[in-house]
Coordinates of C-alpha atoms in Angstrom, one line a residue:
M1 CA 0.0 0.2 0.0
K2 CA 1.3 3.5 -0.8
K3 CA 2.5 5.9 1.9
R4 CA -0.6 8.6 1.2
N5 CA -3.1 5.4 1.1
I6 CA -2.0 4.8 4.7
Q7 CA -2.1 8.4 6.1
R8 CA -5.5 8.6 4.4
H9 CA -6.7 5.1 6.5
L10 CA -5.0 6.6 9.2
L11 CA -6.9 9.7 9.5
L12 CA -10.5 8.5 8.6
L13 CA -9.6 5.7 11.9
L14 CA -9.1 8.7 14.1
L15 CA -12.2 10.3 13.6
V16 CA -14.5 7.3 13.9
G17 CA -12.0 6.2 16.9
F18 CA -14.5 5.7 19.6
C19 CA -17.6 4.7 17.5
S20 CA -18.8 1.7 18.8
I21 CA -18.6 -0.3 15.5
Q22 CA -16.4 -3.6 15.1
L23 CA -13.8 -3.4 12.5
Q24 CA -13.2 -6.7 10.6
A25 CA -9.3 -7.2 10.0
Q26 CA -9.1 -9.9 7.5
L27 CA -11.1 -11.4 4.7
G28 CA -13.9 -14.2 5.8
F29 CA -16.8 -15.8 5.0
C30 CA -20.4 -15.9 7.4
P31 CA -19.3 -18.5 9.8
G32 CA -23.3 -19.6 10.1
S33 CA -25.2 -19.4 7.2
S34 CA -25.8 -17.1 4.5
G35 CA -29.2 -16.0 3.2
D36 CA -30.4 -15.5 -0.5
P37 CA -28.2 -12.8 -2.5
I38 CA -29.6 -9.2 -2.1
F39 CA -27.3 -7.9 -4.2
E40 CA -25.4 -9.4 -7.2
E41 CA -23.3 -7.3 -10.1
N42 CA -21.8 -9.9 -12.5
F43 CA -21.7 -7.7 -15.3
G44 CA -24.1 -8.9 -17.5
T45 CA -24.0 -11.1 -21.0
G46 CA -22.7 -10.2 -24.7
T47 CA -20.3 -10.8 -27.6
T48 CA -19.3 -6.8 -27.7
N49 CA -17.6 -5.1 -24.6
G50 CA -19.0 -2.5 -22.5
P51 CA -21.4 -0.7 -21.2
Q52 CA -19.3 1.9 -19.6
L53 CA -19.8 2.0 -15.8
P54 CA -21.9 4.4 -14.0
A55 CA -20.0 7.5 -12.8
G56 CA -18.5 7.6 -9.8
T57 CA -17.9 3.9 -9.9
T58 CA -14.4 3.8 -11.0
T59 CA -11.5 6.3 -11.3
Y60 CA -10.1 4.1 -14.5
T61 CA -10.5 5.0 -17.9
Y62 CA -13.2 2.7 -20.2
T63 CA -11.9 1.5 -23.3
S64 CA -13.6 -1.1 -25.4
G65 CA -10.4 -2.5 -27.0
A66 CA -7.8 -3.7 -25.1
P67 CA -7.2 -1.9 -21.6
N68 CA -3.7 -0.5 -21.0
D69 CA -2.3 0.9 -17.6
G70 CA -5.2 2.7 -15.8
F71 CA -7.7 1.5 -18.5
Y72 CA -10.9 -0.7 -17.9
T73 CA -13.6 -2.7 -20.0
L74 CA -16.2 -5.5 -19.6
S75 CA -15.5 -8.5 -21.9
S76 CA -16.7 -12.0 -22.4
R77 CA -13.5 -12.8 -23.1
T78 CA -9.7 -12.2 -21.2
N79 CA -7.7 -12.7 -24.6
Y80 CA -5.6 -9.4 -24.2
F81 CA -1.9 -9.2 -24.8
S82 CA -0.3 -12.3 -23.2
W83 CA -3.0 -12.7 -20.5
H84 CA -5.1 -16.1 -20.0
D85 CA -7.4 -16.0 -22.3
T86 CA -10.8 -17.7 -20.2
Q87 CA -14.2 -16.8 -19.6
D88 CA -15.9 -15.4 -16.4
H89 CA -16.7 -16.8 -13.7
T90 CA -20.8 -16.7 -13.4
P91 CA -22.0 -20.5 -14.1
N92 CA -23.6 -21.3 -16.2
D93 CA -24.0 -18.1 -18.4
T94 CA -23.6 -17.9 -21.8
D95 CA -21.2 -14.9 -23.3
G96 CA -21.0 -13.8 -19.6
K97 CA -18.5 -11.0 -18.7
A98 CA -16.5 -9.7 -16.2
L99 CA -14.3 -6.4 -15.4
I100 CA -11.2 -6.2 -16.8
I101 CA -8.5 -4.1 -15.0
N102 CA -5.5 -3.2 -16.2
A103 CA -4.0 -1.3 -13.0
D104 CA -2.8 2.2 -13.3
I105 CA 0.9 3.1 -12.6
N106 CA -0.2 4.9 -9.0
A107 CA -1.9 2.1 -6.3
G108 CA -5.1 3.4 -4.9
E109 CA -8.8 3.4 -5.0
F110 CA -10.2 1.9 -8.4
F111 CA -13.7 0.4 -8.1
R112 CA -16.8 2.2 -5.9
Y113 CA -20.4 0.5 -5.4
R114 CA -23.3 1.9 -2.9
V115 CA -25.6 -1.0 -2.0
D116 CA -28.9 0.1 -0.7
V117 CA -31.5 -1.8 0.6
L118 CA -30.0 -3.1 3.5
C119 CA -31.4 -3.8 7.2
E120 CA -30.3 -2.2 10.5
N121 CA -28.7 -4.2 13.0
T122 CA -28.1 -6.9 10.5
T123 CA -24.9 -8.7 9.7
Y124 CA -24.1 -9.2 6.0
E125 CA -21.5 -11.0 3.9
F126 CA -19.7 -9.7 0.9
S127 CA -17.9 -11.5 -1.4
S128 CA -16.1 -11.3 -5.3
W129 CA -14.7 -13.9 -7.3
L130 CA -10.9 -12.4 -8.1
L131 CA -8.6 -14.1 -10.9
N132 CA -4.9 -12.5 -11.3
L133 CA -4.9 -12.4 -15.6
L134 CA -0.6 -12.4 -16.2
P135 CA 0.2 -16.1 -16.3
L136 CA 3.3 -17.2 -13.8
S137 CA 5.6 -16.9 -16.9
G138 CA 4.5 -13.8 -17.9
C139 CA 7.2 -10.6 -17.1
L140 CA 10.2 -13.1 -17.3
N141 CA 8.4 -14.7 -13.8
A142 CA 8.6 -11.3 -12.6
G143 CA 5.4 -10.2 -12.7
I144 CA 3.9 -7.5 -10.3
P145 CA 0.9 -9.5 -8.2
V146 CA -2.7 -8.5 -7.3
N147 CA -2.8 -7.1 -4.2
V148 CA -6.4 -5.6 -3.4
D149 CA -8.1 -4.1 -0.3
F150 CA -11.7 -4.7 0.0
E151 CA -13.5 -2.3 2.4
I152 CA -17.3 -1.6 3.9
W153 CA -18.3 2.4 4.6
D154 CA -21.4 3.9 5.7
D155 CA -23.7 5.7 3.4
T156 CA -21.6 9.1 4.6
D157 CA -18.5 7.6 4.0
T158 CA -16.8 8.2 7.3
Q159 CA -17.1 5.3 9.2
L160 CA -15.2 2.3 8.4
L161 CA -17.6 -1.1 8.9
A162 CA -15.1 -3.8 7.8
S163 CA -12.1 -4.3 5.9
G164 CA -9.6 -6.9 5.0
N165 CA -6.9 -7.3 2.1
T166 CA -6.0 -10.3 -0.2
G167 CA -2.6 -10.4 0.1
D168 CA -0.4 -11.1 -3.2
I169 CA -2.7 -12.9 -5.6
T170 CA 0.7 -14.0 -7.8
G171 CA 0.3 -15.7 -11.3
T172 CA -0.3 -18.8 -12.3
T173 CA 0.0 -21.9 -14.9
S174 CA -3.5 -22.0 -15.9
P175 CA -6.6 -19.6 -15.0
Q176 CA -7.8 -19.6 -11.5
W177 CA -10.3 -17.6 -9.9
N178 CA -10.4 -17.4 -6.2
Q179 CA -13.2 -15.9 -4.3
Y180 CA -12.5 -13.3 -1.1
G181 CA -15.1 -12.4 1.4
L182 CA -16.0 -10.1 4.1
V183 CA -18.6 -9.6 7.3
F184 CA -19.6 -6.9 8.4
Q185 CA -22.9 -5.6 10.6
T186 CA -24.8 -2.3 9.9
E187 CA -25.5 0.3 12.9
P188 CA -29.2 1.1 14.0
G189 CA -30.3 3.5 11.1
Q190 CA -28.2 2.5 8.9
T191 CA -29.6 0.8 5.4
S192 CA -27.1 1.6 2.9
V193 CA -23.0 0.8 2.7
I194 CA -20.2 2.1 0.0
L195 CA -18.0 -1.1 -1.1
K196 CA -14.4 0.0 -2.0
M197 CA -11.8 -1.8 -3.6
I198 CA -8.5 -0.6 -3.4
N199 CA -5.4 -1.3 -5.4
N200 CA -1.9 -1.9 -3.5
S201 CA 0.2 -2.2 -6.3
P202 CA 1.8 -0.1 -8.5
G203 CA 1.0 -0.6 -12.2
G204 CA 3.2 -2.0 -14.8
C205 CA 4.2 -5.3 -15.8
G206 CA 1.4 -7.3 -14.4
N207 CA -1.0 -6.4 -11.3
D208 CA -3.4 -7.2 -14.4
L209 CA -7.0 -8.5 -12.5
A210 CA -10.6 -9.7 -13.6
I211 CA -13.4 -9.5 -11.0
D212 CA -17.0 -11.1 -11.3
D213 CA -19.6 -11.8 -9.1
I214 CA -19.6 -9.3 -6.6
V215 CA -22.2 -10.5 -3.9
F216 CA -24.2 -9.2 -0.6
R217 CA -26.4 -11.8 1.7
T218 CA -27.5 -11.6 4.8
C219 CA -25.3 -13.5 7.4
G220 CA -27.2 -15.1 10.4
D221 CA -26.7 -18.5 12.6
L222 CA -26.4 -21.8 11.3
V223 CA -29.7 -23.0 12.5
E224 CA -30.7 -27.0 12.3
I225 CA -34.2 -28.2 12.4
T226 CA -34.9 -31.9 14.4
D227 CA -37.4 -33.6 15.7
L228 CA -37.9 -35.4 18.8
M229 CA -35.6 -38.2 17.1
N230 CA -33.0 -35.6 16.2
E231 CA -34.0 -36.9 12.4
T232 CA -33.7 -33.4 10.0
E233 CA -36.0 -35.2 7.8
I234 CA -38.8 -37.8 7.3
S235 CA -40.0 -40.0 4.3
V236 CA -43.2 -42.0 3.8
C237 CA -44.7 -44.3 1.4
E238 CA -48.6 -42.4 0.7
A239 CA -50.2 -45.4 2.2
D240 CA -48.7 -44.3 5.4
A241 CA -49.7 -40.8 5.8
P242 CA -50.9 -39.0 7.5
V243 CA -47.8 -38.5 9.3
T244 CA -47.9 -37.1 12.8
I245 CA -44.9 -35.1 14.2
S246 CA -45.0 -34.2 18.1
E247 CA -42.2 -31.3 17.6
L248 CA -40.0 -29.7 15.8
N249 CA -37.0 -28.1 16.9
A250 CA -34.9 -25.2 15.8
T251 CA -31.6 -25.1 17.3
P252 CA -29.0 -22.0 16.3
D253 CA -25.4 -22.5 16.4
F254 CA -24.9 -18.5 18.0
S255 CA -22.4 -18.3 15.5
V256 CA -23.5 -14.6 14.7
Y257 CA -26.4 -13.4 16.5
S258 CA -26.6 -13.1 20.5
T259 CA -30.3 -13.2 20.3
H260 CA -33.0 -14.7 18.1
A261 CA -36.2 -13.9 16.7
F262 CA -38.0 -16.8 15.1
Q263 CA -40.8 -17.2 11.9
W264 CA -41.6 -20.9 11.1
Q265 CA -42.9 -21.3 7.2
S266 CA -44.1 -24.4 5.3
S267 CA -44.0 -25.2 1.4
N268 CA -44.9 -27.5 -1.1
S269 CA -42.0 -26.9 -2.9
S270 CA -39.1 -25.8 -1.2
S271 CA -38.9 -23.0 -3.4
S272 CA -42.0 -21.0 -2.2
W273 CA -42.5 -20.4 1.2
T274 CA -45.2 -19.1 3.7
D275 CA -45.0 -17.8 6.9
I276 CA -47.5 -20.5 9.3
P277 CA -49.4 -17.5 11.5
G278 CA -48.4 -17.4 15.2
E279 CA -45.5 -19.6 15.2
T280 CA -42.7 -17.6 16.6
D281 CA -41.2 -20.0 19.3
P282 CA -38.0 -22.4 18.9
T283 CA -40.5 -25.3 18.8
F284 CA -43.1 -26.0 16.5
T285 CA -45.7 -28.9 16.2
P286 CA -47.4 -29.2 12.7
A287 CA -50.8 -30.6 12.0
P288 CA -51.2 -34.3 10.4
I289 CA -49.1 -34.4 7.3
S290 CA -50.8 -35.9 4.1
E291 CA -48.8 -34.6 1.3
S292 CA -44.9 -33.7 0.7
T293 CA -44.1 -30.4 2.9
F294 CA -41.1 -28.7 4.1
F295 CA -40.6 -26.6 7.3
R296 CA -38.1 -23.9 7.9
V297 CA -37.6 -21.0 10.1
K298 CA -36.7 -17.5 9.2
V299 CA -34.4 -16.1 11.8
A300 CA -33.1 -12.7 13.1
E301 CA -31.6 -10.4 16.0
D302 CA -34.1 -8.6 16.0
P303 CA -37.9 -9.5 15.4
I304 CA -38.2 -6.2 13.1
N305 CA -36.1 -7.8 10.5
L306 CA -38.3 -10.9 10.3
I307 CA -40.2 -8.6 8.0
S308 CA -38.0 -8.6 5.2
P309 CA -36.0 -11.7 3.4
L310 CA -33.3 -9.3 3.1
C311 CA -33.0 -8.5 7.0
S312 CA -32.8 -12.2 7.5
S313 CA -31.5 -15.5 7.3
V314 CA -33.1 -18.9 7.4
S315 CA -32.4 -22.2 8.5
E316 CA -31.9 -25.5 7.1
V317 CA -34.9 -27.1 5.8
F318 CA -36.7 -30.3 7.6
K319 CA -38.3 -32.4 5.0
V320 CA -41.2 -34.5 5.1
L321 CA -41.6 -36.6 2.4
V322 CA -45.0 -38.3 1.1
V323 CA -43.7 -40.7 -1.6
N324 CA -46.3 -41.8 -3.7
T325 CA -46.6 -45.4 -4.8
P326 CA -44.3 -46.1 -7.9
S327 CA -46.4 -47.9 -11.2
A328 CA -45.2 -51.3 -12.1
P329 CA -42.3 -51.3 -14.3
T330 CA -43.1 -51.0 -17.8
S331 CA -41.6 -53.9 -20.1
N332 CA -39.5 -53.9 -23.3
G333 CA -40.8 -56.8 -24.4
D334 CA -40.8 -60.8 -24.1
I335 CA -37.8 -62.0 -25.2
S336 CA -36.5 -65.2 -27.5
A337 CA -33.0 -65.9 -28.0
C338 CA -30.4 -68.7 -28.2
S339 CA -29.1 -70.0 -24.9
N340 CA -25.5 -68.2 -25.3
D341 CA -27.1 -65.0 -26.4
P342 CA -26.4 -62.8 -23.5
I343 CA -29.6 -60.4 -24.0
P344 CA -31.3 -59.4 -20.9
L345 CA -35.0 -58.9 -20.3
E346 CA -35.6 -55.5 -19.5
V347 CA -37.8 -53.0 -18.1
S348 CA -38.1 -49.4 -17.9
T349 CA -39.4 -46.8 -15.2
L350 CA -39.5 -43.0 -14.1
F351 CA -36.2 -41.7 -13.1
G352 CA -35.0 -42.5 -9.7
I353 CA -37.3 -45.9 -9.2
K354 CA -35.5 -48.8 -8.6
V355 CA -36.5 -52.2 -9.8
N356 CA -36.4 -55.7 -8.0
W357 CA -36.7 -59.1 -9.9
Y358 CA -38.9 -62.1 -8.4
D359 CA -39.7 -65.6 -9.4
A360 CA -43.2 -65.1 -8.5
P361 CA -45.8 -62.4 -9.1
T362 CA -46.5 -61.9 -5.5
G363 CA -43.9 -63.1 -2.4
G364 CA -41.5 -65.6 -4.0
N365 CA -37.9 -64.9 -3.8
L366 CA -35.9 -62.0 -4.5
L367 CA -33.5 -63.0 -7.9
L368 CA -32.2 -59.2 -8.5
A369 CA -32.2 -56.0 -6.3
D370 CA -31.9 -52.7 -8.1
S371 CA -31.5 -53.1 -11.9
H372 CA -33.4 -52.4 -14.6
T373 CA -32.3 -55.5 -16.4
Y374 CA -32.0 -59.5 -15.4
Q375 CA -30.2 -62.0 -17.2
P376 CA -31.8 -65.7 -16.6
T377 CA -30.2 -68.2 -17.6
A378 CA -33.4 -70.8 -18.0
N379 CA -36.5 -70.5 -20.0
G380 CA -39.6 -68.9 -17.9
T381 CA -41.6 -65.6 -16.7
F382 CA -39.8 -63.4 -14.5
Y383 CA -41.3 -60.2 -12.3
A384 CA -40.3 -56.9 -12.2
E385 CA -41.8 -54.8 -9.2
A386 CA -40.6 -50.6 -8.7
E387 CA -39.5 -49.2 -5.3
T388 CA -38.8 -46.0 -4.8
S389 CA -35.4 -44.9 -3.9
V390 CA -37.1 -42.5 -1.3
A391 CA -39.0 -44.4 1.6
G392 CA -38.7 -47.6 -0.5
C393 CA -42.3 -47.3 -1.6
I394 CA -43.4 -50.8 -3.6
S395 CA -45.2 -50.9 -6.6
D396 CA -48.8 -52.3 -6.1
T397 CA -48.5 -55.4 -8.7
R398 CA -45.1 -56.7 -10.5
T399 CA -44.6 -56.4 -14.2
A400 CA -44.5 -60.2 -15.7
V401 CA -41.2 -60.6 -18.4
S402 CA -40.7 -63.8 -20.0
I403 CA -37.6 -65.3 -21.7
F404 CA -37.5 -68.5 -23.9
F405 CA -34.2 -69.8 -24.8
Y406 CA -33.7 -72.1 -28.4
Q407 CA -31.3 -75.2 -27.8
L408 CA -28.0 -75.1 -29.2
P409 CA -26.6 -77.6 -31.8
E410 CA -24.7 -80.4 -29.0
V411 CA -21.4 -80.4 -29.7
E412 CA -18.2 -81.3 -27.8
D413 CA -14.2 -79.7 -27.4
E414 CA -11.9 -82.4 -28.8
T415 CA -8.1 -83.1 -28.5
V416 CA -7.4 -85.1 -31.4
A417 CA -3.6 -86.8 -32.3
F418 CA -2.2 -87.9 -35.6
C419 CA 1.3 -88.7 -36.6
E420 CA 3.5 -86.5 -38.2
N421 CA 3.5 -86.3 -42.3
S422 CA 0.1 -87.6 -42.2
Q423 CA -3.3 -86.2 -42.7
T424 CA -6.3 -87.1 -40.5
I425 CA -9.9 -86.4 -40.7
L426 CA -11.5 -84.0 -38.3
D427 CA -15.3 -84.1 -37.6
A428 CA -17.9 -81.9 -36.2
N429 CA -19.7 -84.8 -34.3
Y430 CA -23.1 -83.4 -34.6
A431 CA -25.6 -86.3 -33.4
G432 CA -28.5 -84.5 -33.5
T433 CA -31.3 -85.1 -36.5
D434 CA -32.1 -81.1 -37.1
P435 CA -30.6 -79.9 -40.1
V436 CA -27.5 -77.7 -39.4
T437 CA -24.9 -75.8 -41.5
Y438 CA -20.9 -76.1 -40.8
E439 CA -18.5 -73.4 -40.7
W440 CA -15.0 -74.1 -40.0
N441 CA -12.2 -71.4 -39.6
T442 CA -10.6 -72.8 -42.5
G443 CA -13.2 -71.6 -44.8
E444 CA -15.1 -75.2 -45.3
T445 CA -18.8 -75.8 -44.4
T446 CA -18.8 -79.5 -44.5
S447 CA -19.0 -81.6 -41.5
Q448 CA -15.7 -83.0 -41.4
I449 CA -12.4 -81.9 -42.9
T450 CA -9.0 -83.2 -44.0
V451 CA -6.1 -81.3 -42.4
A452 CA -2.3 -82.2 -42.4
A453 CA -1.3 -79.6 -39.5
P454 CA -1.3 -79.3 -36.2
G455 CA -3.0 -76.3 -34.5
T456 CA -6.4 -75.3 -33.5
Y457 CA -9.8 -75.9 -35.4
T458 CA -13.2 -74.7 -34.7
V459 CA -16.0 -75.4 -36.7
G460 CA -19.5 -73.2 -35.9
V461 CA -22.7 -75.3 -36.1
T462 CA -25.7 -73.3 -36.7
N463 CA -29.0 -75.1 -36.4
S464 CA -32.6 -73.9 -38.2
D465 CA -33.2 -71.6 -34.9
G466 CA -30.5 -69.7 -36.2
C467 CA -28.5 -70.7 -33.2
T468 CA -24.8 -71.2 -33.1
N469 CA -22.6 -73.7 -31.1
V470 CA -18.7 -73.8 -31.5
K471 CA -16.9 -76.8 -31.2
T472 CA -12.8 -76.3 -30.8
I473 CA -10.7 -79.1 -31.5
T474 CA -7.3 -79.2 -30.5
L475 CA -5.0 -81.2 -33.0
E476 CA -1.7 -82.5 -31.8
Q477 CA 1.0 -83.9 -33.8
V478 CA 2.7 -87.0 -32.7
D479 CA 6.3 -87.7 -34.0
A480 CA 8.0 -90.8 -34.8
P481 CA 10.3 -91.7 -32.1
I482 CA 14.7 -90.8 -32.7
I483 CA 17.2 -92.7 -31.0
S484 CA 19.7 -90.2 -29.8
N485 CA 22.3 -92.6 -27.7
I486 CA 22.2 -95.9 -26.9
S487 CA 24.7 -97.1 -23.5
S488 CA 26.0 -99.7 -21.4
D489 CA 26.0 -99.6 -17.7
E490 CA 27.4 -102.8 -16.7
Y491 CA 24.8 -105.5 -17.2
S492 CA 22.2 -102.9 -18.2
I493 CA 21.5 -101.4 -21.4
L494 CA 20.3 -97.7 -21.5
V495 CA 18.0 -95.8 -24.6
T496 CA 17.8 -92.5 -24.9
T497 CA 15.6 -91.0 -27.5
T498 CA 15.2 -86.7 -28.7
F499 CA 12.6 -86.4 -27.5
E500 CA 10.0 -88.1 -24.9
G501 CA 6.6 -89.7 -26.3
D502 CA 4.3 -92.7 -25.8
F503 CA 7.1 -95.3 -26.9
E504 CA 7.9 -98.9 -26.0
Y505 CA 11.3 -100.4 -26.5
S506 CA 12.5 -104.3 -27.6
L507 CA 15.7 -106.0 -28.2
N508 CA 14.4 -108.4 -31.0
G509 CA 11.2 -106.6 -32.5
T510 CA 8.8 -109.0 -30.9
D511 CA 8.9 -108.3 -27.1
Y512 CA 8.2 -105.2 -26.1
Q513 CA 8.8 -103.2 -22.8
D514 CA 7.7 -99.8 -21.5
S515 CA 11.1 -99.2 -19.6
S516 CA 13.6 -97.5 -21.8
E517 CA 16.5 -99.4 -19.9
F518 CA 17.3 -103.3 -20.3
E519 CA 18.6 -104.7 -17.0
N520 CA 20.8 -107.9 -16.7
T521 CA 21.6 -108.5 -20.1
Q522 CA 24.5 -110.4 -21.4
G523 CA 27.1 -108.7 -23.6
G524 CA 26.8 -109.0 -27.7
R525 CA 25.6 -107.5 -30.4
Y526 CA 22.1 -106.1 -30.7
T527 CA 19.5 -104.4 -33.0
I528 CA 17.7 -101.9 -30.6
Y529 CA 14.0 -100.8 -31.5
V530 CA 11.8 -98.3 -30.3
R531 CA 8.6 -97.5 -31.3
E532 CA 5.3 -95.1 -30.9
K533 CA 2.7 -96.8 -29.2
N534 CA -0.4 -95.0 -31.4
G535 CA 1.6 -96.6 -34.6
C536 CA 3.3 -93.1 -35.3
G537 CA 6.5 -94.8 -36.4
E538 CA 9.2 -97.1 -35.2
V539 CA 13.0 -96.3 -35.6
S540 CA 15.9 -99.4 -34.7
M541 CA 20.1 -99.3 -34.5
S542 CA 22.7 -102.3 -33.9
Y543 CA 24.3 -101.8 -31.0
T544 CA 27.0 -104.0 -29.1
H545 CA 26.6 -104.1 -25.6
F546 CA 30.1 -104.1 -23.9
V547 CA 29.9 -105.4 -20.3
I548 CA 33.0 -104.2 -17.8
P549 CA 31.9 -105.9 -14.4
K550 CA 32.4 -103.8 -11.4
F551 CA 33.5 -106.9 -9.4
F552 CA 34.4 -110.7 -9.7
T553 CA 34.9 -113.6 -7.0
P554 CA 37.3 -116.0 -7.8
N555 CA 36.6 -118.1 -4.2
G556 CA 35.5 -121.3 -6.3
D557 CA 31.9 -120.9 -6.2
P558 CA 29.7 -121.4 -8.9
Y559 CA 29.6 -117.6 -9.8
N560 CA 31.4 -114.7 -10.9
N561 CA 34.9 -116.7 -10.6
T562 CA 36.3 -114.4 -13.8
F563 CA 36.8 -111.2 -14.8
D564 CA 35.0 -111.5 -18.7
L565 CA 34.6 -108.9 -20.9
V566 CA 31.9 -110.3 -22.9
G567 CA 31.9 -109.5 -26.4
I568 CA 35.1 -107.7 -26.5
E569 CA 35.9 -110.3 -29.5
N570 CA 33.2 -108.8 -31.8
Y571 CA 35.2 -105.9 -32.4
S572 CA 37.9 -105.5 -35.2
S573 CA 41.0 -104.2 -32.6
S574 CA 41.0 -104.8 -28.9
S575 CA 43.4 -104.2 -26.1
V576 CA 43.1 -104.9 -22.4
N577 CA 45.6 -103.9 -19.3
I578 CA 45.0 -105.0 -16.2
F579 CA 47.2 -103.2 -13.3
D580 CA 47.2 -103.7 -9.2
R581 CA 47.0 -100.9 -7.4
Y582 CA 50.9 -99.6 -7.5
G583 CA 50.6 -99.7 -11.8
K584 CA 51.7 -103.0 -12.2
L585 CA 50.9 -104.7 -15.4
I586 CA 48.9 -107.9 -14.5
K587 CA 47.3 -109.3 -17.5
N588 CA 46.8 -108.2 -20.9
S589 CA 45.3 -109.4 -23.9
R590 CA 44.9 -107.5 -27.9
N591 CA 42.1 -108.7 -30.4
S592 CA 41.1 -111.7 -28.5
P593 CA 38.3 -112.7 -25.9
F594 CA 39.2 -111.7 -22.6
S595 CA 38.9 -113.6 -19.0
W596 CA 40.8 -113.1 -15.9
D597 CA 40.7 -115.5 -12.9
G598 CA 42.7 -113.7 -10.7
T599 CA 45.8 -114.9 -10.8
F600 CA 49.7 -113.7 -11.6
N601 CA 52.4 -116.1 -12.4
S602 CA 49.5 -119.0 -11.4
R603 CA 49.6 -116.8 -7.6
E604 CA 45.9 -115.8 -6.4
L605 CA 46.2 -112.0 -5.9
P606 CA 44.4 -110.4 -3.1
S607 CA 41.4 -108.6 -2.6
G608 CA 41.4 -105.0 -3.7
D609 CA 40.4 -102.6 -6.8
Y610 CA 42.6 -103.1 -9.6
W611 CA 42.9 -101.1 -12.7
Y612 CA 42.2 -101.4 -16.2
I613 CA 42.8 -99.7 -19.3
I614 CA 40.6 -101.1 -22.3
Q615 CA 41.2 -99.7 -26.3
I616 CA 38.4 -100.9 -28.0
E617 CA 38.8 -99.6 -31.8
D618 CA 38.9 -95.5 -31.1
T619 CA 37.5 -96.0 -27.6
T620 CA 39.2 -95.7 -24.6
F621 CA 37.8 -97.0 -21.2
K622 CA 39.4 -96.3 -18.0
G623 CA 38.7 -97.6 -14.4
H624 CA 38.8 -100.2 -11.8
F625 CA 36.6 -103.1 -10.7
S626 CA 37.1 -105.1 -7.3
L627 CA 38.4 -108.7 -6.5
K628 CA 36.7 -110.2 -3.9
R629 CA 37.8 -113.7 -2.3

């Protein structure tokens, strides 16, 4: 605030320093209940600027174009300079205007308005909406903020009744309207006040603002009306009317008034209110109520202020709602559909009426609550009942709606296997007698198709009712076995295939087993057979089974008296060397059958581990075995 403005305010305060008016030092809104607006200024509507404000309203100069420093205009848009481009604040108007201010280079008063028709000894709320027009990035992020004082003076312009300051309103990234309020009280004999708006910042780059929706309204206590059960409303169905209320109580919160005068009012619409003669106490007992009725009280600090709505406030509304019995829902029609068609039954009601579905015209079981649609899963007739959202009033009758499901052609999904490098026939396998048509995902329209590739196949089977059931066939390819390896583990032959399958195994092509291991098999040359059990291929491989015993027992009994390498004679070249634990060569052989009795130079060797190096053609075997006596 400029120095001269501070001096002016101090002088005025000295002149009225001994008066009994309570000054409001900061902005704020009515702490209780605000009445209806008694003065509103929204600056009109239209697509052209103006009109000019009445003489004496502002010290600024009017322009119909872009307002420079010290100028103002009335406009439905704010698209001047690099300002935010936005609409006015007033809700729901078309081409609404706002007061557009570009601050003068000198701070000071820029808006003055006289408000009449007020009431003496009455508390009021002033409010207004303000918008800083300069974006946050304007003026290189250094725009002058908006800073405004609101002042309420008496009609002689000598007594300051209330004042408050917005503080700095800085720029924002997007348009942002803010509301500011001020509460004041008129003195005895006062029916007019002067509203002043004072700019505390200088003009220049920034301090550009829009003002809209200036409102004055009464401010009174927040008054709640309750019955003896502490309820604020009652809802009943018309069948339960009339409603008897023992007593209604008006309870103020004393946030504004120190004393209270009451006048009870009633209304059938909650918009047009009528005083109830003689009902001026904080309690009231209505007559029996047969139709929806609303009650409230006008409240003032002085009984004389109850005469005018401009001088009093009103309480919260106590509602007595007598709800009419709803009409039964209207059917949207019976339905015939395929059993896999998700079309639901549907009914219509007036707005705000719920629908409950039952399985009988009266009584019965509740199937679904609060839904205008219902999806049955079987043929039948179902019944829709209307219920009001308020008071839960039920229609006298229910609406019957039926659904009939056409049966689908009966088909079942399948998983089918076929051998690689072959073809197979896929069949829809429809077993019914009614005529049907077919449509495969391959485009074919016959009941069977021939395919040669694994995958998922579907066929839609459609009957004469137009109902389609889709069958899915998963076709899996069964590959022929491939032998990847055959090995020997002492007396066992182990067969390994490239992939797992439903295979069986044989050493002679006649006798098959499920296991891939042949146990207790003497050494020798064999032909190993592997075949797929479902007939999807057979493979064979010749294999010489070479047995290297893990131990032998040369103790004279009939078993394992020699260390024999059965089958070594079948190879074109071979050599065998046996060593004791110290590396001494004990026995050797080349290109001949091999059998060792556990002696060296006709002397029995002791029990222990002995080592071997066996060369079979290009393969060398190294290991050890045990001699046990």
